[in-house]
């Protein structure tokens, strides 16, 4: 049983969390090209802006034109990826410790396998994803949409079909009917070009796609895509989850807001980085053996130093002490100047003692006991 989890209007929702007053207004997050004030494209927008026709990839000028008659002033903001990544890491960590197998597929989406946690019971699966949805919200203030199905394809379509803050569970016996209700462009990989090519073959619905002669599809789209489309129309997908090796390391990197000139000024940044990765470590019920520090300079050159302990540790004090020593080592060995540092990152690896494998099963076991 697979679930696909997708954070809603991700960049724009992060901006709403940063400034809750934005919730009432249209929020458009943009990639500015830097050529002139309005050159660039929309990355994403909140639902207030989407209702007026703003879409991802739209030129900023065109997005602005959608608000000429709007009573509420829209807010146009530049993408702040470092900030959004913190939300992504926090949300993915929460999801990851709640399941057996986890595949992170984009900044705001992942697949999880909940077969074991739910005993392959679809009623139970709804309770599990509801628990995850609430937990993500309580820790990050972000809503997400979740799909559950017998494979990745159905789970992904299901998470996309109702948004925001929705859960859509598709039972195996309903897969065919569910697929037939979908629009052809809701099949992942069917964009405007493929849609046109399918129309040229007389295929306008998922039903027609599922019923067309497979050889004809393969002739037009090639073996791989032809088979994919045919299977997808029937809700068939046997692609496995590809677990990320997130459990193997925990890292975080920050961009300095101001130049620093000495180790005293670097210290609070290191402390907060250490605390961040340490909190993840503790949440996962793990311990570390290796600490790696990375420095990225203004000219983008990178320097690393790492320390492997004789014994595993779960001490925050020790981690902070090692981080300070590693920073001093890099500065000394490479004769660097503090004010050239642009970004600092810390990674913990050689992790062990992972027992958070099935928080969800435990949670439900405890619930049942009560
Ligand atoms: P959703 O999932 O429909 O509620 O909305 P989003 O905004 O989460 O969209 P999604 O999941 O396709 O993409 C995740 C983030 O990736 C989104 O918040 C901003 C970025 N993104 C999406 N599409 C584009 C695009 O066409 N251009 C650029 N620059 N960024 C994009
Ligand atoms: Ca999303």
PDB file of N, CA, C and O in Angstrom, residues 206-251:
ATOM      1  N   UNK A 206      -9.221   8.429 -20.718  1.00  0.00           N
ATOM      2  CA  UNK A 206      -8.393   7.363 -20.147  1.00  0.00           C
ATOM      3  C   UNK A 206      -8.961   6.003 -20.576  1.00  0.00           C
ATOM      4  O   UNK A 206      -8.218   5.058 -20.843  1.00  0.00           O
ATOM      5  N   UNK A 207     -10.281   5.937 -20.670  1.00  0.00           N
ATOM      6  CA  UNK A 207     -10.918   4.679 -21.087  1.00  0.00           C
ATOM      7  C   UNK A 207     -10.424   4.288 -22.489  1.00  0.00           C
ATOM      8  O   UNK A 207     -10.005   3.160 -22.726  1.00  0.00           O
ATOM      9  N   UNK A 208     -10.425   5.281 -23.398  1.00  0.00           N
ATOM     10  CA  UNK A 208      -9.977   4.984 -24.770  1.00  0.00           C
ATOM     11  C   UNK A 208      -8.491   4.592 -24.780  1.00  0.00           C
ATOM     12  O   UNK A 208      -8.077   3.721 -25.531  1.00  0.00           O
ATOM     13  N   UNK A 209      -7.719   5.247 -23.912  1.00  0.00           N
ATOM     14  CA  UNK A 209      -6.291   4.928 -23.847  1.00  0.00           C
ATOM     15  C   UNK A 209      -6.079   3.499 -23.354  1.00  0.00           C
ATOM     16  O   UNK A 209      -5.207   2.776 -23.841  1.00  0.00           O
ATOM     17  N   UNK A 210      -6.911   3.088 -22.401  1.00  0.00           N
ATOM     18  CA  UNK A 210      -6.785   1.732 -21.857  1.00  0.00           C
ATOM     19  C   UNK A 210      -7.238   0.661 -22.831  1.00  0.00           C
ATOM     20  O   UNK A 210      -6.856  -0.495 -22.701  1.00  0.00           O
ATOM     21  N   UNK A 211      -8.057   1.074 -23.793  1.00  0.00           N
ATOM     22  CA  UNK A 211      -8.617   0.063 -24.685  1.00  0.00           C
ATOM     23  C   UNK A 211      -7.938   0.000 -26.049  1.00  0.00           C
ATOM     24  O   UNK A 211      -8.131  -0.947 -26.800  1.00  0.00           O
ATOM     25  N   UNK A 212      -7.124   1.010 -26.379  1.00  0.00           N
ATOM     26  CA  UNK A 212      -6.490   1.008 -27.702  1.00  0.00           C
ATOM     27  C   UNK A 212      -5.484  -0.144 -27.801  1.00  0.00           C
ATOM     28  O   UNK A 212      -4.891  -0.549 -26.787  1.00  0.00           O
ATOM     29  N   UNK A 213      -5.301  -0.622 -29.016  1.00  0.00           N
ATOM     30  CA  UNK A 213      -4.364  -1.711 -29.251  1.00  0.00           C
ATOM     31  C   UNK A 213      -2.947  -1.305 -28.791  1.00  0.00           C
ATOM     32  O   UNK A 213      -2.418  -0.275 -29.206  1.00  0.00           O
ATOM     33  N   UNK A 214      -2.374  -2.129 -27.937  1.00  0.00           N
ATOM     34  CA  UNK A 214      -1.058  -1.814 -27.359  1.00  0.00           C
ATOM     35  C   UNK A 214       0.008  -1.660 -28.443  1.00  0.00           C
ATOM     36  O   UNK A 214       0.892  -0.798 -28.348  1.00  0.00           O
ATOM     37  N   UNK A 215      -0.084  -2.477 -29.484  1.00  0.00           N
ATOM     38  CA  UNK A 215       0.940  -2.397 -30.544  1.00  0.00           C
ATOM     39  C   UNK A 215       0.914  -1.048 -31.236  1.00  0.00           C
ATOM     40  O   UNK A 215       1.940  -0.492 -31.601  1.00  0.00           O
ATOM     41  N   UNK A 216      -0.289  -0.517 -31.392  1.00  0.00           N
ATOM     42  CA  UNK A 216      -0.441   0.799 -32.035  1.00  0.00           C
ATOM     43  C   UNK A 216       0.249   1.879 -31.164  1.00  0.00           C
ATOM     44  O   UNK A 216       0.973   2.732 -31.669  1.00  0.00           O
ATOM     45  N   UNK A 217       0.006   1.784 -29.856  1.00  0.00           N
ATOM     46  CA  UNK A 217       0.615   2.768 -28.934  1.00  0.00           C
ATOM     47  C   UNK A 217       2.130   2.678 -28.978  1.00  0.00           C
ATOM     48  O   UNK A 217       2.837   3.687 -29.005  1.00  0.00           O
ATOM     49  N   UNK A 218       2.656   1.455 -28.989  1.00  0.00           N
ATOM     50  CA  UNK A 218       4.103   1.249 -29.004  1.00  0.00           C
ATOM     51  C   UNK A 218       4.700   1.758 -30.308  1.00  0.00           C
ATOM     52  O   UNK A 218       5.813   2.286 -30.334  1.00  0.00           O
ATOM     53  N   UNK A 219       3.932   1.597 -31.386  1.00  0.00           N
ATOM     54  CA  UNK A 219       4.391   2.067 -32.704  1.00  0.00           C
ATOM     55  C   UNK A 219       4.594   3.578 -32.674  1.00  0.00           C
ATOM     56  O   UNK A 219       5.572   4.108 -33.176  1.00  0.00           O
ATOM     57  N   UNK A 220       3.643   4.266 -32.053  1.00  0.00           N
ATOM     58  CA  UNK A 220       3.661   5.732 -32.059  1.00  0.00           C
ATOM     59  C   UNK A 220       4.623   6.292 -31.011  1.00  0.00           C
ATOM     60  O   UNK A 220       5.382   7.220 -31.273  1.00  0.00           O
ATOM     61  N   UNK A 221       4.598   5.700 -29.805  1.00  0.00           N
ATOM     62  CA  UNK A 221       5.366   6.297 -28.695  1.00  0.00           C
ATOM     63  C   UNK A 221       6.641   5.521 -28.341  1.00  0.00           C
ATOM     64  O   UNK A 221       7.387   5.942 -27.465  1.00  0.00           O
ATOM     65  N   UNK A 222       6.873   4.410 -28.991  1.00  0.00           N
ATOM     66  CA  UNK A 222       8.013   3.574 -28.624  1.00  0.00           C
ATOM     67  C   UNK A 222       7.581   2.580 -27.558  1.00  0.00           C
ATOM     68  O   UNK A 222       6.533   2.734 -26.920  1.00  0.00           O
ATOM     69  N   UNK A 223       8.420   1.543 -27.379  1.00  0.00           N
ATOM     70  CA  UNK A 223       8.048   0.425 -26.506  1.00  0.00           C
ATOM     71  C   UNK A 223       7.780   0.891 -25.071  1.00  0.00           C
ATOM     72  O   UNK A 223       6.753   0.596 -24.484  1.00  0.00           O
ATOM     73  N   UNK A 224       8.747   1.675 -24.531  1.00  0.00           N
ATOM     74  CA  UNK A 224       8.687   2.008 -23.108  1.00  0.00           C
ATOM     75  C   UNK A 224       7.482   2.910 -22.773  1.00  0.00           C
ATOM     76  O   UNK A 224       6.687   2.597 -21.885  1.00  0.00           O
ATOM     77  N   UNK A 225       7.378   4.001 -23.531  1.00  0.00           N
ATOM     78  CA  UNK A 225       6.288   4.950 -23.222  1.00  0.00           C
ATOM     79  C   UNK A 225       4.934   4.350 -23.589  1.00  0.00           C
ATOM     80  O   UNK A 225       3.941   4.518 -22.864  1.00  0.00           O
ATOM     81  N   UNK A 226       4.907   3.609 -24.706  1.00  0.00           N
ATOM     82  CA  UNK A 226       3.654   2.958 -25.131  1.00  0.00           C
ATOM     83  C   UNK A 226       3.134   2.039 -24.028  1.00  0.00           C
ATOM     84  O   UNK A 226       1.951   2.090 -23.657  1.00  0.00           O
ATOM     85  N   UNK A 227       4.032   1.190 -23.488  1.00  0.00           N
ATOM     86  CA  UNK A 227       3.598   0.265 -22.420  1.00  0.00           C
ATOM     87  C   UNK A 227       3.181   1.047 -21.186  1.00  0.00           C
ATOM     88  O   UNK A 227       2.184   0.707 -20.524  1.00  0.00           O
ATOM     89  N   UNK A 228       3.962   2.091 -20.850  1.00  0.00           N
ATOM     90  CA  UNK A 228       3.640   2.882 -19.655  1.00  0.00           C
ATOM     91  C   UNK A 228       2.231   3.458 -19.755  1.00  0.00           C
ATOM     92  O   UNK A 228       1.421   3.344 -18.825  1.00  0.00           O
ATOM     93  N   UNK A 229       1.931   4.069 -20.925  1.00  0.00           N
ATOM     94  CA  UNK A 229       0.624   4.724 -21.087  1.00  0.00           C
ATOM     95  C   UNK A 229      -0.513   3.716 -20.981  1.00  0.00           C
ATOM     96  O   UNK A 229      -1.543   3.973 -20.335  1.00  0.00           O
ATOM     97  N   UNK A 230      -0.296   2.576 -21.611  1.00  0.00           N
ATOM     98  CA  UNK A 230      -1.339   1.549 -21.603  1.00  0.00           C
ATOM     99  C   UNK A 230      -1.590   1.048 -20.176  1.00  0.00           C
ATOM    100  O   UNK A 230      -2.738   0.968 -19.718  1.00  0.00           O
ATOM    101  N   UNK A 231      -0.502   0.736 -19.479  1.00  0.00           N
ATOM    102  CA  UNK A 231      -0.639   0.274 -18.091  1.00  0.00           C
ATOM    103  C   UNK A 231      -1.255   1.359 -17.215  1.00  0.00           C
ATOM    104  O   UNK A 231      -2.135   1.094 -16.394  1.00  0.00           O
ATOM    105  N   UNK A 232      -0.754   2.605 -17.386  1.00  0.00           N
ATOM    106  CA  UNK A 232      -1.232   3.701 -16.542  1.00  0.00           C
ATOM    107  C   UNK A 232      -2.740   3.872 -16.685  1.00  0.00           C
ATOM    108  O   UNK A 232      -3.451   4.076 -15.691  1.00  0.00           O
ATOM    109  N   UNK A 233      -3.233   3.771 -17.920  1.00  0.00           N
ATOM    110  CA  UNK A 233      -4.677   3.956 -18.146  1.00  0.00           C
ATOM    111  C   UNK A 233      -5.480   2.920 -17.369  1.00  0.00           C
ATOM    112  O   UNK A 233      -6.632   3.150 -17.001  1.00  0.00           O
ATOM    113  N   UNK A 234      -4.847   1.765 -17.101  1.00  0.00           N
ATOM    114  CA  UNK A 234      -5.540   0.717 -16.347  1.00  0.00           C
ATOM    115  C   UNK A 234      -5.126   0.702 -14.878  1.00  0.00           C
ATOM    116  O   UNK A 234      -5.440  -0.237 -14.150  1.00  0.00           O
ATOM    117  N   UNK A 235      -4.397   1.729 -14.469  1.00  0.00           N
ATOM    118  CA  UNK A 235      -3.995   1.837 -13.054  1.00  0.00           C
ATOM    119  C   UNK A 235      -2.920   0.840 -12.668  1.00  0.00           C
ATOM    120  O   UNK A 235      -2.755   0.509 -11.494  1.00  0.00           O
ATOM    121  N   UNK A 236      -2.184   0.347 -13.671  1.00  0.00           N
ATOM    122  CA  UNK A 236      -1.150  -0.658 -13.379  1.00  0.00           C
ATOM    123  C   UNK A 236       0.216   0.026 -13.319  1.00  0.00           C
ATOM    124  O   UNK A 236       0.558   0.820 -14.209  1.00  0.00           O
ATOM    125  N   UNK A 237       0.969  -0.261 -12.273  1.00  0.00           N
ATOM    126  CA  UNK A 237       2.317   0.309 -12.133  1.00  0.00           C
ATOM    127  C   UNK A 237       3.072  -0.590 -11.151  1.00  0.00           C
ATOM    128  O   UNK A 237       2.626  -0.771 -10.028  1.00  0.00           O
ATOM    129  N   UNK A 238       4.163  -1.161 -11.623  1.00  0.00           N
ATOM    130  CA  UNK A 238       4.889  -2.023 -10.678  1.00  0.00           C
ATOM    131  C   UNK A 238       6.243  -1.420 -10.302  1.00  0.00           C
ATOM    132  O   UNK A 238       7.142  -2.129  -9.874  1.00  0.00           O
ATOM    133  N   UNK A 239       6.391  -0.096 -10.496  1.00  0.00           N
ATOM    134  CA  UNK A 239       7.690   0.494 -10.141  1.00  0.00           C
ATOM    135  C   UNK A 239       7.842   0.508  -8.617  1.00  0.00           C
ATOM    136  O   UNK A 239       6.916   0.890  -7.901  1.00  0.00           O
ATOM    137  N   UNK A 240       8.996   0.053  -8.150  1.00  0.00           N
ATOM    138  CA  UNK A 240       9.181  -0.026  -6.695  1.00  0.00           C
ATOM    139  C   UNK A 240       9.515   1.337  -6.097  1.00  0.00           C
ATOM    140  O   UNK A 240       9.966   2.242  -6.811  1.00  0.00           O
ATOM    141  N   UNK A 241       9.314   1.462  -4.804  1.00  0.00           N
ATOM    142  CA  UNK A 241       9.800   2.659  -4.112  1.00  0.00           C
ATOM    143  C   UNK A 241      11.318   2.578  -4.076  1.00  0.00           C
ATOM    144  O   UNK A 241      11.864   1.493  -3.882  1.00  0.00           O
ATOM    145  N   UNK A 242      11.962   3.723  -4.287  1.00  0.00           N
ATOM    146  CA  UNK A 242      13.429   3.719  -4.209  1.00  0.00           C
ATOM    147  C   UNK A 242      13.793   4.446  -2.927  1.00  0.00           C
ATOM    148  O   UNK A 242      13.815   5.686  -2.900  1.00  0.00           O
ATOM    149  N   UNK A 243      14.024   3.687  -1.862  1.00  0.00           N
ATOM    150  CA  UNK A 243      14.261   4.371  -0.585  1.00  0.00           C
ATOM    151  C   UNK A 243      15.489   5.245  -0.664  1.00  0.00           C
ATOM    152  O   UNK A 243      16.507   4.836  -1.215  1.00  0.00           O
ATOM    153  N   UNK A 244      15.387   6.456  -0.150  1.00  0.00           N
ATOM    154  CA  UNK A 244      16.556   7.332  -0.081  1.00  0.00           C
ATOM    155  C   UNK A 244      17.317   6.908   1.149  1.00  0.00           C
ATOM    156  O   UNK A 244      16.739   6.397   2.093  1.00  0.00           O
ATOM    157  N   UNK A 245      18.579   7.152   1.108  1.00  0.00           N
ATOM    158  CA  UNK A 245      19.343   6.736   2.274  1.00  0.00           C
ATOM    159  C   UNK A 245      19.429   7.873   3.261  1.00  0.00           C
ATOM    160  O   UNK A 245      20.473   8.217   3.757  1.00  0.00           O
ATOM    161  N   UNK A 246      18.241   8.428   3.534  1.00  0.00           N
ATOM    162  CA  UNK A 246      18.167   9.553   4.457  1.00  0.00           C
ATOM    163  C   UNK A 246      18.617   9.173   5.851  1.00  0.00           C
ATOM    164  O   UNK A 246      19.113   9.973   6.592  1.00  0.00           O
ATOM    165  N   UNK A 247      18.383   7.894   6.175  1.00  0.00           N
ATOM    166  CA  UNK A 247      18.747   7.470   7.522  1.00  0.00           C
ATOM    167  C   UNK A 247      20.248   7.444   7.707  1.00  0.00           C
ATOM    168  O   UNK A 247      20.726   7.357   8.810  1.00  0.00           O
ATOM    169  N   UNK A 248      20.970   7.466   6.588  1.00  0.00           N
ATOM    170  CA  UNK A 248      22.411   7.311   6.713  1.00  0.00           C
ATOM    171  C   UNK A 248      23.102   8.597   7.116  1.00  0.00           C
ATOM    172  O   UNK A 248      24.208   8.573   7.601  1.00  0.00           O
ATOM    173  N   UNK A 249      22.490   9.719   6.820  1.00  0.00           N
ATOM    174  CA  UNK A 249      23.073  10.969   7.302  1.00  0.00           C
ATOM    175  C   UNK A 249      22.018  12.041   7.521  1.00  0.00           C
ATOM    176  O   UNK A 249      20.910  11.973   7.003  1.00  0.00           O
ATOM    177  N   UNK A 250      22.397  13.025   8.326  1.00  0.00           N
ATOM    178  CA  UNK A 250      21.494  14.139   8.614  1.00  0.00           C
ATOM    179  C   UNK A 250      22.304  15.406   8.394  1.00  0.00           C
ATOM    180  O   UNK A 250      23.377  15.556   8.982  1.00  0.00           O
ATOM    181  N   UNK A 251      21.824  16.290   7.548  1.00  0.00           N
ATOM    182  CA  UNK A 251      22.616  17.485   7.284  1.00  0.00           C
ATOM    183  C   UNK A 251      21.773  18.738   7.233  1.00  0.00           C
ATOM    184  O   UNK A 251      20.554  18.681   7.054  1.00  0.00           O
TER     185      UNK A 251
END
